[in-house]
Amino acid sequence: MTVLSAADVSYLAEVPELLVAMDFDGTLSPFSVDPYNCRAVPGAMDALHTLAGLPGTSVMVISGRNIELLSAVTELDASRSAQAARGGDGIIRMVGSHGAEPADKPLVKLSDPQRELLSQLALFAEQQAQRDPGMWVERKPVAVGLHTRGAKDRSVAVTAAQEYQDFALDCEGAKVTVGKDIVEVSVVSATKGGYVSEFLAQATPAIDAVVFAGDDTTDETVMNILRPGQDIGIKVGEGESAATRRLPDPEAVRDFLQQLAQARAARG
Ligand SMILES: [Mg+2]
């Protein structure tokens, strides 16, 4: 893996049809204990807005957050985002719940067993969260996340997260994702990679290159579907990844997006 280079920026600036897809937490924004009180680093969303208005440039923010929370922190309007149609139309596409909740599509309707499973997961997660006042449960339309970042006692948090995970592994139809200080259990099998893959298959005109940045395990599903020699995956921060490039933090991602916007705006 290498640091993203000026040559990468030039390549991405020149391709006719580009998809810029970004994770949010830990990629565009630093981490925060309060899920609402968190914003992209200054300039990052502006750069995405600029990119979205350039010809042949599609922009997507794809997150594990549900659309409501993603909309709050990106300050993007979900109904406007739902109008995103083609590259250069100036609209940033929002995709929530790991691809299960794109702003432009109604949420999949859950079956009775799925709804029952979701409420069992919520009940169990709430019980775990009560063990430490810093833990909390995020209820999403298709998943329940147990957040442990704010826990006062790390060992309590680790045990609670492990027990939630073990409980979920015994539930048929539950999909467990372990991220940074969150164990999330979904009742549908959406992944970010599955969403991006389908988006590429359906895009007209075809997307010549994707640049995707992400910091967490769920982002690896995208890294794994990127086309070698054509798309560029950027791992943000430390850790193993299938990405071919790395940037240290959200500030560096912002700087990259600004450079890309400038270079792409200047192309002939
Ligand atoms: Mg992230």
mmCIF file of N, CA, C and O in Angstrom, residues 139-226:
data_model
loop_
_atom_site.group_PDB
_atom_site.id
_atom_site.type_symbol
_atom_site.label_atom_id
_atom_site.label_comp_id
_atom_site.label_asym_id
_atom_site.label_seq_id
_atom_site.Cartn_x
_atom_site.Cartn_y
_atom_site.Cartn_z
ATOM 1 N N ARG A 139 -30.835 2.339 17.130
ATOM 2 C CA ARG A 139 -31.836 1.549 16.408
ATOM 3 C C ARG A 139 -31.954 2.089 14.996
ATOM 4 O O ARG A 139 -32.303 3.252 14.802
ATOM 5 N N LYS A 140 -31.641 1.242 14.037
ATOM 6 C CA LYS A 140 -31.761 1.626 12.632
ATOM 7 C C LYS A 140 -32.926 0.861 12.028
ATOM 8 O O LYS A 140 -33.405 -0.104 12.630
ATOM 9 N N PRO A 141 -33.351 1.262 10.848
ATOM 10 C CA PRO A 141 -34.496 0.567 10.238
ATOM 11 C C PRO A 141 -34.261 -0.933 10.020
ATOM 12 O O PRO A 141 -35.196 -1.712 10.071
ATOM 13 N N VAL A 142 -33.013 -1.327 9.788
ATOM 14 C CA VAL A 142 -32.763 -2.753 9.526
ATOM 15 C C VAL A 142 -31.702 -3.349 10.444
ATOM 16 O O VAL A 142 -31.270 -4.471 10.242
ATOM 17 N N ALA A 143 -31.256 -2.600 11.432
ATOM 18 C CA ALA A 143 -30.157 -3.078 12.273
ATOM 19 C C ALA A 143 -30.193 -2.433 13.650
ATOM 20 O O ALA A 143 -30.858 -1.418 13.856
ATOM 21 N N VAL A 144 -29.466 -3.057 14.577
ATOM 22 C CA VAL A 144 -29.311 -2.492 15.920
ATOM 23 C C VAL A 144 -27.830 -2.467 16.254
ATOM 24 O O VAL A 144 -27.154 -3.499 16.182
ATOM 25 N N GLY A 145 -27.320 -1.287 16.593
ATOM 26 C CA GLY A 145 -25.901 -1.142 16.909
ATOM 27 C C GLY A 145 -25.692 -0.895 18.394
ATOM 28 O O GLY A 145 -26.408 -0.088 18.997
ATOM 29 N N LEU A 146 -24.731 -1.593 18.976
ATOM 30 C CA LEU A 146 -24.343 -1.331 20.371
ATOM 31 C C LEU A 146 -23.039 -0.534 20.337
ATOM 32 O O LEU A 146 -22.002 -1.038 19.894
ATOM 33 N N HIS A 147 -23.111 0.724 20.790
ATOM 34 C CA HIS A 147 -21.942 1.614 20.769
ATOM 35 C C HIS A 147 -21.227 1.571 22.120
ATOM 36 O O HIS A 147 -21.855 1.762 23.155
ATOM 37 N N THR A 148 -19.913 1.383 22.075
ATOM 38 C CA THR A 148 -19.157 1.245 23.324
ATOM 39 C C THR A 148 -18.078 2.313 23.486
ATOM 40 O O THR A 148 -17.351 2.313 24.469
ATOM 41 N N ARG A 149 -17.975 3.237 22.522
ATOM 42 C CA ARG A 149 -16.903 4.237 22.572
ATOM 43 C C ARG A 149 -16.884 5.042 23.863
ATOM 44 O O ARG A 149 -15.833 5.352 24.408
ATOM 45 N N GLY A 150 -18.071 5.404 24.365
ATOM 46 C CA GLY A 150 -18.134 6.275 25.542
ATOM 47 C C GLY A 150 -18.085 5.537 26.877
ATOM 48 O O GLY A 150 -18.225 6.163 27.932
ATOM 49 N N ALA A 151 -17.887 4.222 26.838
ATOM 50 C CA ALA A 151 -17.936 3.441 28.093
ATOM 51 C C ALA A 151 -16.879 3.895 29.087
ATOM 52 O O ALA A 151 -15.738 4.167 28.719
ATOM 53 N N LYS A 152 -17.275 3.971 30.360
ATOM 54 C CA LYS A 152 -16.341 4.383 31.406
ATOM 55 C C LYS A 152 -15.380 3.243 31.725
ATOM 56 O O LYS A 152 -14.224 3.454 32.037
ATOM 57 N N ASP A 153 -15.898 2.021 31.668
ATOM 58 C CA ASP A 153 -15.097 0.851 32.009
ATOM 59 C C ASP A 153 -14.914 -0.012 30.759
ATOM 60 O O ASP A 153 -15.851 -0.613 30.251
ATOM 61 N N ARG A 154 -13.667 -0.050 30.251
ATOM 62 C CA ARG A 154 -13.402 -0.761 28.998
ATOM 63 C C ARG A 154 -13.725 -2.242 29.085
ATOM 64 O O ARG A 154 -14.215 -2.837 28.130
ATOM 65 N N SER A 155 -13.419 -2.862 30.237
ATOM 66 C CA SER A 155 -13.617 -4.312 30.308
ATOM 67 C C SER A 155 -15.111 -4.655 30.293
ATOM 68 O O SER A 155 -15.522 -5.659 29.707
ATOM 69 N N VAL A 156 -15.922 -3.805 30.905
ATOM 70 C CA VAL A 156 -17.373 -4.001 30.848
ATOM 71 C C VAL A 156 -17.840 -3.879 29.394
ATOM 72 O O VAL A 156 -18.642 -4.677 28.896
ATOM 73 N N ALA A 157 -17.291 -2.891 28.688
ATOM 74 C CA ALA A 157 -17.683 -2.655 27.299
ATOM 75 C C ALA A 157 -17.298 -3.840 26.410
ATOM 76 O O ALA A 157 -18.098 -4.286 25.578
ATOM 77 N N VAL A 158 -16.103 -4.353 26.622
ATOM 78 C CA VAL A 158 -15.628 -5.473 25.805
ATOM 79 C C VAL A 158 -16.518 -6.705 26.022
ATOM 80 O O VAL A 158 -16.930 -7.374 25.073
ATOM 81 N N THR A 159 -16.845 -6.969 27.289
ATOM 82 C CA THR A 159 -17.709 -8.110 27.609
ATOM 83 C C THR A 159 -19.100 -7.922 27.013
ATOM 84 O O THR A 159 -19.662 -8.842 26.407
ATOM 85 N N ALA A 160 -19.651 -6.727 27.167
ATOM 86 C CA ALA A 160 -20.996 -6.452 26.641
ATOM 87 C C ALA A 160 -21.026 -6.643 25.127
ATOM 88 O O ALA A 160 -21.955 -7.255 24.580
ATOM 89 N N ALA A 161 -19.988 -6.130 24.459
ATOM 90 C CA ALA A 161 -19.928 -6.236 22.996
ATOM 91 C C ALA A 161 -19.819 -7.700 22.579
ATOM 92 O O ALA A 161 -20.478 -8.148 21.634
ATOM 93 N N GLN A 162 -19.005 -8.454 23.313
ATOM 94 C CA GLN A 162 -18.816 -9.869 22.993
ATOM 95 C C GLN A 162 -20.118 -10.650 23.198
ATOM 96 O O GLN A 162 -20.494 -11.480 22.368
ATOM 97 N N GLU A 163 -20.812 -10.354 24.278
ATOM 98 C CA GLU A 163 -22.056 -11.077 24.549
ATOM 99 C C GLU A 163 -23.139 -10.750 23.519
ATOM 100 O O GLU A 163 -23.913 -11.610 23.118
ATOM 101 N N TYR A 164 -23.163 -9.495 23.085
ATOM 102 C CA TYR A 164 -24.129 -9.108 22.053
ATOM 103 C C TYR A 164 -23.824 -9.854 20.748
ATOM 104 O O TYR A 164 -24.710 -10.396 20.090
ATOM 105 N N GLN A 165 -22.534 -9.904 20.448
ATOM 106 C CA GLN A 165 -22.093 -10.601 19.244
ATOM 107 C C GLN A 165 -22.454 -12.101 19.315
ATOM 108 O O GLN A 165 -22.986 -12.662 18.363
ATOM 109 N N ASP A 166 -22.180 -12.714 20.463
ATOM 110 C CA ASP A 166 -22.475 -14.137 20.625
ATOM 111 C C ASP A 166 -23.977 -14.409 20.516
ATOM 112 O O ASP A 166 -24.401 -15.376 19.889
ATOM 113 N N PHE A 167 -24.760 -13.515 21.123
ATOM 114 C CA PHE A 167 -26.218 -13.652 21.054
ATOM 115 C C PHE A 167 -26.665 -13.626 19.580
ATOM 116 O O PHE A 167 -27.441 -14.462 19.125
ATOM 117 N N ALA A 168 -26.130 -12.656 18.835
ATOM 118 C CA ALA A 168 -26.545 -12.472 17.443
ATOM 119 C C ALA A 168 -26.125 -13.647 16.563
ATOM 120 O O ALA A 168 -26.860 -14.048 15.654
ATOM 121 N N LEU A 169 -24.938 -14.197 16.852
ATOM 122 C CA LEU A 169 -24.456 -15.312 16.029
ATOM 123 C C LEU A 169 -25.371 -16.526 16.138
ATOM 124 O O LEU A 169 -25.418 -17.363 15.241
ATOM 125 N N ASP A 170 -26.120 -16.612 17.237
ATOM 126 C CA ASP A 170 -27.072 -17.708 17.415
ATOM 127 C C ASP A 170 -28.430 -17.433 16.778
ATOM 128 O O ASP A 170 -29.295 -18.293 16.782
ATOM 129 N N CYS A 171 -28.634 -16.222 16.279
ATOM 130 C CA CYS A 171 -29.933 -15.872 15.690
ATOM 131 C C CYS A 171 -29.881 -16.084 14.181
ATOM 132 O O CYS A 171 -29.042 -15.497 13.503
ATOM 133 N N GLU A 172 -30.814 -16.864 13.681
ATOM 134 C CA GLU A 172 -30.836 -17.094 12.243
ATOM 135 C C GLU A 172 -31.237 -15.809 11.503
ATOM 136 O O GLU A 172 -32.174 -15.127 11.890
ATOM 137 N N GLY A 173 -30.494 -15.492 10.453
ATOM 138 C CA GLY A 173 -30.820 -14.314 9.648
ATOM 139 C C GLY A 173 -30.169 -13.033 10.142
ATOM 140 O O GLY A 173 -30.354 -11.971 9.554
ATOM 141 N N ALA A 174 -29.384 -13.130 11.224
ATOM 142 C CA ALA A 174 -28.702 -11.933 11.739
ATOM 143 C C ALA A 174 -27.302 -11.847 11.139
ATOM 144 O O ALA A 174 -26.610 -12.852 11.019
ATOM 145 N N LYS A 175 -26.926 -10.652 10.756
ATOM 146 C CA LYS A 175 -25.587 -10.455 10.187
ATOM 147 C C LYS A 175 -24.798 -9.516 11.100
ATOM 148 O O LYS A 175 -25.181 -8.376 11.302
ATOM 149 N N VAL A 176 -23.715 -10.019 11.664
ATOM 150 C CA VAL A 176 -22.932 -9.256 12.638
ATOM 151 C C VAL A 176 -21.785 -8.530 11.938
ATOM 152 O O VAL A 176 -21.079 -9.113 11.140
ATOM 153 N N THR A 177 -21.628 -7.259 12.246
ATOM 154 C CA THR A 177 -20.474 -6.499 11.773
ATOM 155 C C THR A 177 -19.813 -5.853 12.975
ATOM 156 O O THR A 177 -20.461 -5.129 13.731
ATOM 157 N N VAL A 178 -18.537 -6.130 13.159
ATOM 158 C CA VAL A 178 -17.807 -5.523 14.267
ATOM 159 C C VAL A 178 -16.972 -4.383 13.715
ATOM 160 O O VAL A 178 -16.108 -4.589 12.878
ATOM 161 N N GLY A 179 -17.272 -3.171 14.162
ATOM 162 C CA GLY A 179 -16.521 -2.005 13.712
ATOM 163 C C GLY A 179 -15.766 -1.395 14.875
ATOM 164 O O GLY A 179 -15.560 -2.046 15.903
ATOM 165 N N LYS A 180 -15.359 -0.142 14.711
ATOM 166 C CA LYS A 180 -14.626 0.533 15.773
ATOM 167 C C LYS A 180 -15.590 0.936 16.876
ATOM 168 O O LYS A 180 -16.398 1.838 16.701
ATOM 169 N N ASP A 181 -15.521 0.262 18.013
ATOM 170 C CA ASP A 181 -16.373 0.561 19.155
ATOM 171 C C ASP A 181 -17.858 0.426 18.866
ATOM 172 O O ASP A 181 -18.688 1.109 19.466
ATOM 173 N N ILE A 182 -18.174 -0.438 17.921
ATOM 174 C CA ILE A 182 -19.589 -0.739 17.678
ATOM 175 C C ILE A 182 -19.718 -2.191 17.234
ATOM 176 O O ILE A 182 -18.895 -2.684 16.469
ATOM 177 N N VAL A 183 -20.729 -2.858 17.781
ATOM 178 C CA VAL A 183 -21.141 -4.142 17.218
ATOM 179 C C VAL A 183 -22.509 -3.892 16.631
ATOM 180 O O VAL A 183 -23.431 -3.467 17.328
ATOM 181 N N GLU A 184 -22.607 -4.111 15.333
ATOM 182 C CA GLU A 184 -23.881 -3.872 14.686
ATOM 183 C C GLU A 184 -24.430 -5.180 14.158
ATOM 184 O O GLU A 184 -23.697 -5.967 13.569
ATOM 185 N N VAL A 185 -25.719 -5.399 14.391
ATOM 186 C CA VAL A 185 -26.350 -6.606 13.878
ATOM 187 C C VAL A 185 -27.503 -6.189 12.973
ATOM 188 O O VAL A 185 -28.385 -5.439 13.375
ATOM 189 N N SER A 186 -27.440 -6.676 11.746
ATOM 190 C CA SER A 186 -28.434 -6.332 10.741
ATOM 191 C C SER A 186 -29.325 -7.527 10.466
ATOM 192 O O SER A 186 -28.898 -8.669 10.608
ATOM 193 N N VAL A 187 -30.567 -7.262 10.073
ATOM 194 C CA VAL A 187 -31.452 -8.365 9.703
ATOM 195 C C VAL A 187 -31.546 -8.505 8.179
ATOM 196 O O VAL A 187 -32.274 -9.336 7.665
ATOM 197 N N VAL A 188 -30.823 -7.661 7.465
ATOM 198 C CA VAL A 188 -30.696 -7.827 6.011
ATOM 199 C C VAL A 188 -29.207 -7.943 5.688
ATOM 200 O O VAL A 188 -28.362 -7.616 6.516
ATOM 201 N N SER A 189 -28.905 -8.395 4.474
ATOM 202 C CA SER A 189 -27.500 -8.692 4.204
ATOM 203 C C SER A 189 -26.802 -7.635 3.354
ATOM 204 O O SER A 189 -25.839 -7.933 2.668
ATOM 205 N N ALA A 190 -27.287 -6.374 3.396
ATOM 206 C CA ALA A 190 -26.669 -5.327 2.591
ATOM 207 C C ALA A 190 -25.234 -5.059 3.032
ATOM 208 O O ALA A 190 -24.919 -5.108 4.216
ATOM 209 N N THR A 191 -24.362 -4.786 2.063
ATOM 210 C CA THR A 191 -23.012 -4.305 2.371
ATOM 211 C C THR A 191 -22.739 -3.101 1.483
ATOM 212 O O THR A 191 -23.336 -2.941 0.423
ATOM 213 N N LYS A 192 -21.809 -2.272 1.926
ATOM 214 C CA LYS A 192 -21.416 -1.124 1.105
ATOM 215 C C LYS A 192 -20.897 -1.603 -0.253
ATOM 216 O O LYS A 192 -21.203 -1.020 -1.284
ATOM 217 N N GLY A 193 -20.111 -2.665 -0.229
ATOM 218 C CA GLY A 193 -19.542 -3.202 -1.468
ATOM 219 C C GLY A 193 -20.621 -3.684 -2.421
ATOM 220 O O GLY A 193 -20.544 -3.453 -3.631
ATOM 221 N N GLY A 194 -21.637 -4.332 -1.880
ATOM 222 C CA GLY A 194 -22.747 -4.797 -2.701
ATOM 223 C C GLY A 194 -23.457 -3.628 -3.367
ATOM 224 O O GLY A 194 -23.802 -3.679 -4.549
ATOM 225 N N TYR A 195 -23.639 -2.554 -2.594
ATOM 226 C CA TYR A 195 -24.317 -1.375 -3.147
ATOM 227 C C TYR A 195 -23.497 -0.739 -4.268
ATOM 228 O O TYR A 195 -24.007 -0.452 -5.350
ATOM 229 N N VAL A 196 -22.204 -0.519 -3.998
ATOM 230 C CA VAL A 196 -21.354 0.159 -4.996
ATOM 231 C C VAL A 196 -21.250 -0.694 -6.263
ATOM 232 O O VAL A 196 -21.326 -0.193 -7.391
ATOM 233 N N SER A 197 -21.140 -1.990 -6.072
ATOM 234 C CA SER A 197 -21.066 -2.914 -7.187
ATOM 235 C C SER A 197 -22.305 -2.816 -8.090
ATOM 236 O O SER A 197 -22.218 -2.731 -9.309
ATOM 237 N N GLU A 198 -23.461 -2.796 -7.441
ATOM 238 C CA GLU A 198 -24.707 -2.683 -8.194
ATOM 239 C C GLU A 198 -24.819 -1.312 -8.870
ATOM 240 O O GLU A 198 -25.264 -1.197 -10.010
ATOM 241 N N PHE A 199 -24.383 -0.280 -8.163
ATOM 242 C CA PHE A 199 -24.401 1.072 -8.732
ATOM 243 C C PHE A 199 -23.562 1.104 -10.011
ATOM 244 O O PHE A 199 -23.979 1.644 -11.039
ATOM 245 N N LEU A 200 -22.379 0.492 -9.978
ATOM 246 C CA LEU A 200 -21.493 0.468 -11.150
ATOM 247 C C LEU A 200 -22.134 -0.303 -12.295
ATOM 248 O O LEU A 200 -22.055 0.108 -13.457
ATOM 249 N N ALA A 201 -22.792 -1.408 -11.969
ATOM 250 C CA ALA A 201 -23.405 -2.242 -13.003
ATOM 251 C C ALA A 201 -24.530 -1.493 -13.712
ATOM 252 O O ALA A 201 -24.779 -1.709 -14.898
ATOM 253 N N GLN A 202 -25.209 -0.602 -12.980
ATOM 254 C CA GLN A 202 -26.371 0.079 -13.552
ATOM 255 C C GLN A 202 -26.055 1.465 -14.107
ATOM 256 O O GLN A 202 -26.903 2.078 -14.748
ATOM 257 N N ALA A 203 -24.853 1.978 -13.855
ATOM 258 C CA ALA A 203 -24.540 3.356 -14.231
ATOM 259 C C ALA A 203 -24.476 3.532 -15.745
ATOM 260 O O ALA A 203 -23.838 2.758 -16.440
ATOM 261 N N THR A 204 -25.181 4.549 -16.239
ATOM 262 C CA THR A 204 -25.053 4.947 -17.633
ATOM 263 C C THR A 204 -24.829 6.454 -17.669
ATOM 264 O O THR A 204 -25.632 7.186 -17.086
ATOM 265 N N PRO A 205 -23.796 6.962 -18.344
ATOM 266 C CA PRO A 205 -22.738 6.166 -18.963
ATOM 267 C C PRO A 205 -21.922 5.414 -17.911
ATOM 268 O O PRO A 205 -21.995 5.741 -16.729
ATOM 269 N N ALA A 206 -21.171 4.423 -18.379
ATOM 270 C CA ALA A 206 -20.383 3.602 -17.460
ATOM 271 C C ALA A 206 -19.362 4.445 -16.702
ATOM 272 O O ALA A 206 -18.852 5.436 -17.222
ATOM 273 N N ILE A 207 -19.084 4.059 -15.468
ATOM 274 C CA ILE A 207 -18.097 4.755 -14.638
ATOM 275 C C ILE A 207 -16.699 4.231 -15.005
ATOM 276 O O ILE A 207 -16.439 3.031 -14.919
ATOM 277 N N ASP A 208 -15.812 5.137 -15.406
ATOM 278 C CA ASP A 208 -14.461 4.735 -15.811
ATOM 279 C C ASP A 208 -13.553 4.486 -14.607
ATOM 280 O O ASP A 208 -12.644 3.668 -14.681
ATOM 281 N N ALA A 209 -13.784 5.237 -13.531
ATOM 282 C CA ALA A 209 -12.957 5.037 -12.332
ATOM 283 C C ALA A 209 -13.739 5.410 -11.086
ATOM 284 O O ALA A 209 -14.562 6.322 -11.098
ATOM 285 N N VAL A 210 -13.469 4.659 -10.034
ATOM 286 C CA VAL A 210 -14.038 4.946 -8.706
ATOM 287 C C VAL A 210 -12.881 5.325 -7.803
ATOM 288 O O VAL A 210 -11.837 4.681 -7.837
ATOM 289 N N VAL A 211 -13.072 6.371 -7.002
ATOM 290 C CA VAL A 211 -12.162 6.555 -5.871
ATOM 291 C C VAL A 211 -13.017 6.457 -4.616
ATOM 292 O O VAL A 211 -14.036 7.129 -4.474
ATOM 293 N N PHE A 212 -12.620 5.536 -3.736
ATOM 294 C CA PHE A 212 -13.369 5.295 -2.510
ATOM 295 C C PHE A 212 -12.428 5.411 -1.320
ATOM 296 O O PHE A 212 -11.307 4.899 -1.363
ATOM 297 N N ALA A 213 -12.879 6.080 -0.263
ATOM 298 C CA ALA A 213 -12.081 6.147 0.966
ATOM 299 C C ALA A 213 -12.912 5.675 2.140
ATOM 300 O O ALA A 213 -14.100 6.005 2.257
ATOM 301 N N GLY A 214 -12.290 4.891 3.015
ATOM 302 C CA GLY A 214 -12.966 4.390 4.207
ATOM 303 C C GLY A 214 -11.955 3.966 5.249
ATOM 304 O O GLY A 214 -10.788 3.726 4.934
ATOM 305 N N ASP A 215 -12.419 3.888 6.497
ATOM 306 C CA ASP A 215 -11.475 3.626 7.593
ATOM 307 C C ASP A 215 -11.749 2.337 8.337
ATOM 308 O O ASP A 215 -10.973 1.944 9.200
ATOM 309 N N ASP A 216 -12.893 1.681 8.056
ATOM 310 C CA ASP A 216 -13.318 0.613 8.976
ATOM 311 C C ASP A 216 -13.513 -0.714 8.246
ATOM 312 O O ASP A 216 -13.407 -0.792 7.021
ATOM 313 N N THR A 217 -13.829 -1.733 9.033
ATOM 314 C CA THR A 217 -13.964 -3.078 8.463
ATOM 315 C C THR A 217 -15.053 -3.156 7.397
ATOM 316 O O THR A 217 -14.876 -3.847 6.395
ATOM 317 N N THR A 218 -16.171 -2.449 7.601
ATOM 318 C CA THR A 218 -17.267 -2.533 6.625
ATOM 319 C C THR A 218 -16.858 -1.933 5.282
ATOM 320 O O THR A 218 -17.429 -2.280 4.256
ATOM 321 N N ASP A 219 -15.867 -1.046 5.302
ATOM 322 C CA ASP A 219 -15.404 -0.439 4.054
ATOM 323 C C ASP A 219 -14.610 -1.413 3.192
ATOM 324 O O ASP A 219 -14.452 -1.207 1.988
ATOM 325 N N GLU A 220 -14.135 -2.470 3.831
ATOM 326 C CA GLU A 220 -13.377 -3.472 3.076
ATOM 327 C C GLU A 220 -14.247 -4.164 2.027
ATOM 328 O O GLU A 220 -13.736 -4.653 1.026
ATOM 329 N N THR A 221 -15.572 -4.188 2.264
ATOM 330 C CA THR A 221 -16.448 -4.800 1.258
ATOM 331 C C THR A 221 -16.387 -4.012 -0.049
ATOM 332 O O THR A 221 -16.580 -4.573 -1.119
ATOM 333 N N VAL A 222 -16.110 -2.698 0.055
ATOM 334 C CA VAL A 222 -15.934 -1.894 -1.162
ATOM 335 C C VAL A 222 -14.525 -2.109 -1.729
ATOM 336 O O VAL A 222 -14.378 -2.334 -2.938
ATOM 337 N N MET A 223 -13.526 -2.061 -0.866
ATOM 338 C CA MET A 223 -12.145 -2.256 -1.347
ATOM 339 C C MET A 223 -12.056 -3.528 -2.185
ATOM 340 O O MET A 223 -11.350 -3.579 -3.190
ATOM 341 N N ASN A 224 -12.806 -4.547 -1.753
ATOM 342 C CA ASN A 224 -12.723 -5.850 -2.415
ATOM 343 C C ASN A 224 -13.408 -5.916 -3.778
ATOM 344 O O ASN A 224 -13.145 -6.839 -4.538
ATOM 345 N N ILE A 225 -14.303 -4.969 -4.075
ATOM 346 C CA ILE A 225 -14.950 -5.023 -5.401
ATOM 347 C C ILE A 225 -14.351 -3.994 -6.367
ATOM 348 O O ILE A 225 -14.759 -3.915 -7.524
ATOM 349 N N LEU A 226 -13.391 -3.200 -5.899
ATOM 350 C CA LEU A 226 -12.774 -2.215 -6.794
ATOM 351 C C LEU A 226 -11.975 -2.938 -7.880
ATOM 352 O O LEU A 226 -11.411 -4.009 -7.651
#
